[in-house]
Amino acid sequence: MSEQDEIRAIMQMVPHRYPFLLVDRVLECIPGESITALKNVTINEPFFQGHFPGQPVMPGVLILEALAQAGLILGMRTMDADDGTIVYIAGIDKARFKRQVIPGDQLHLKLSIGSAKKRLWKFNAEAWVGEQLACRAEMMAVPGAP
């Protein structure tokens, strides 16, 4: 799949748009199991103007949002949904931030399905920069109606 086709596929599954679409590419997705996606972090991100001037750091809540969007893609591909179904975040537990994410970093978003019941999915989520863990969390999601 070309880069252009990949971003179009992401945009069909994730309802967010600039500046809130935080997944640039899916590197690997095994439906029902796991996903690895990529967010290129650039100085052009609008949040860097105010977080923090002179020492830009990606807000932790946006790292979690990027992980949630990757989880949404995994959920959509697992359900083989192309009918407008959306997967909503239902909770985040045990979120820990281990490293700052700064302009120039490539954030690798790695999620695996911990459990999947009819209406509640649990993901083990990690965001990595190179070999360094930036964030770890347990996330819960529920599929919504189209």
mmCIF file with all atom_site columns, C-alpha atoms in Angstrom, residues 16-23 39 44-47 58 62 65 69:
data_model
loop_
_atom_site.group_PDB
_atom_site.id
_atom_site.type_symbol
_atom_site.label_atom_id
_atom_site.label_alt_id
_atom_site.label_comp_id
_atom_site.label_asym_id
_atom_site.label_entity_id
_atom_site.label_seq_id
_atom_site.pdbx_PDB_ins_code
_atom_site.Cartn_x
_atom_site.Cartn_y
_atom_site.Cartn_z
_atom_site.occupancy
_atom_site.B_iso_or_equiv
_atom_site.pdbx_formal_charge
_atom_site.auth_seq_id
_atom_site.auth_comp_id
_atom_site.auth_asym_id
_atom_site.auth_atom_id
_atom_site.pdbx_PDB_model_num
ATOM 1  C CA . HIS A 1 16 ? -10.217 13.026 13.578 1.00 0.00 ? 16 HIS A CA 1
ATOM 2  C CA . ARG A 1 17 ? -8.593  15.529 11.220 1.00 0.00 ? 17 ARG A CA 1
ATOM 3  C CA . TYR A 1 18 ? -5.740  18.010 11.438 1.00 0.00 ? 18 TYR A CA 1
ATOM 4  C CA . PRO A 1 19 ? -4.557  18.988 13.941 1.00 0.00 ? 19 PRO A CA 1
ATOM 5  C CA . PHE A 1 20 ? -5.998  16.089 15.910 1.00 0.00 ? 20 PHE A CA 1
ATOM 6  C CA . LEU A 1 21 ? -5.216  13.110 13.683 1.00 0.00 ? 21 LEU A CA 1
ATOM 7  C CA . LEU A 1 22 ? -2.203  11.647 15.472 1.00 0.00 ? 22 LEU A CA 1
ATOM 8  C CA . VAL A 1 23 ? -1.437  8.477  13.497 1.00 0.00 ? 23 VAL A CA 1
ATOM 9  C CA . LYS A 1 39 ? 3.418   9.329  14.736 1.00 0.00 ? 39 LYS A CA 1
ATOM 10 C CA . ASN A 1 44 ? 5.110   22.331 13.343 1.00 0.00 ? 44 ASN A CA 1
ATOM 11 C CA . GLU A 1 45 ? 2.645   20.693 15.761 1.00 0.00 ? 45 GLU A CA 1
ATOM 12 C CA . PRO A 1 46 ? 0.323   23.463 17.032 1.00 0.00 ? 46 PRO A CA 1
ATOM 13 C CA . PHE A 1 47 ? 0.602   22.370 20.680 1.00 0.00 ? 47 PHE A CA 1
ATOM 14 C CA . MET A 1 58 ? 4.476   16.731 23.501 1.00 0.00 ? 58 MET A CA 1
ATOM 15 C CA . LEU A 1 62 ? -1.809  13.685 23.332 1.00 0.00 ? 62 LEU A CA 1
ATOM 16 C CA . GLU A 1 65 ? -4.708  10.130 22.368 1.00 0.00 ? 65 GLU A CA 1
ATOM 17 C CA . GLN A 1 69 ? -6.318  6.301  17.809 1.00 0.00 ? 69 GLN A CA 1
#
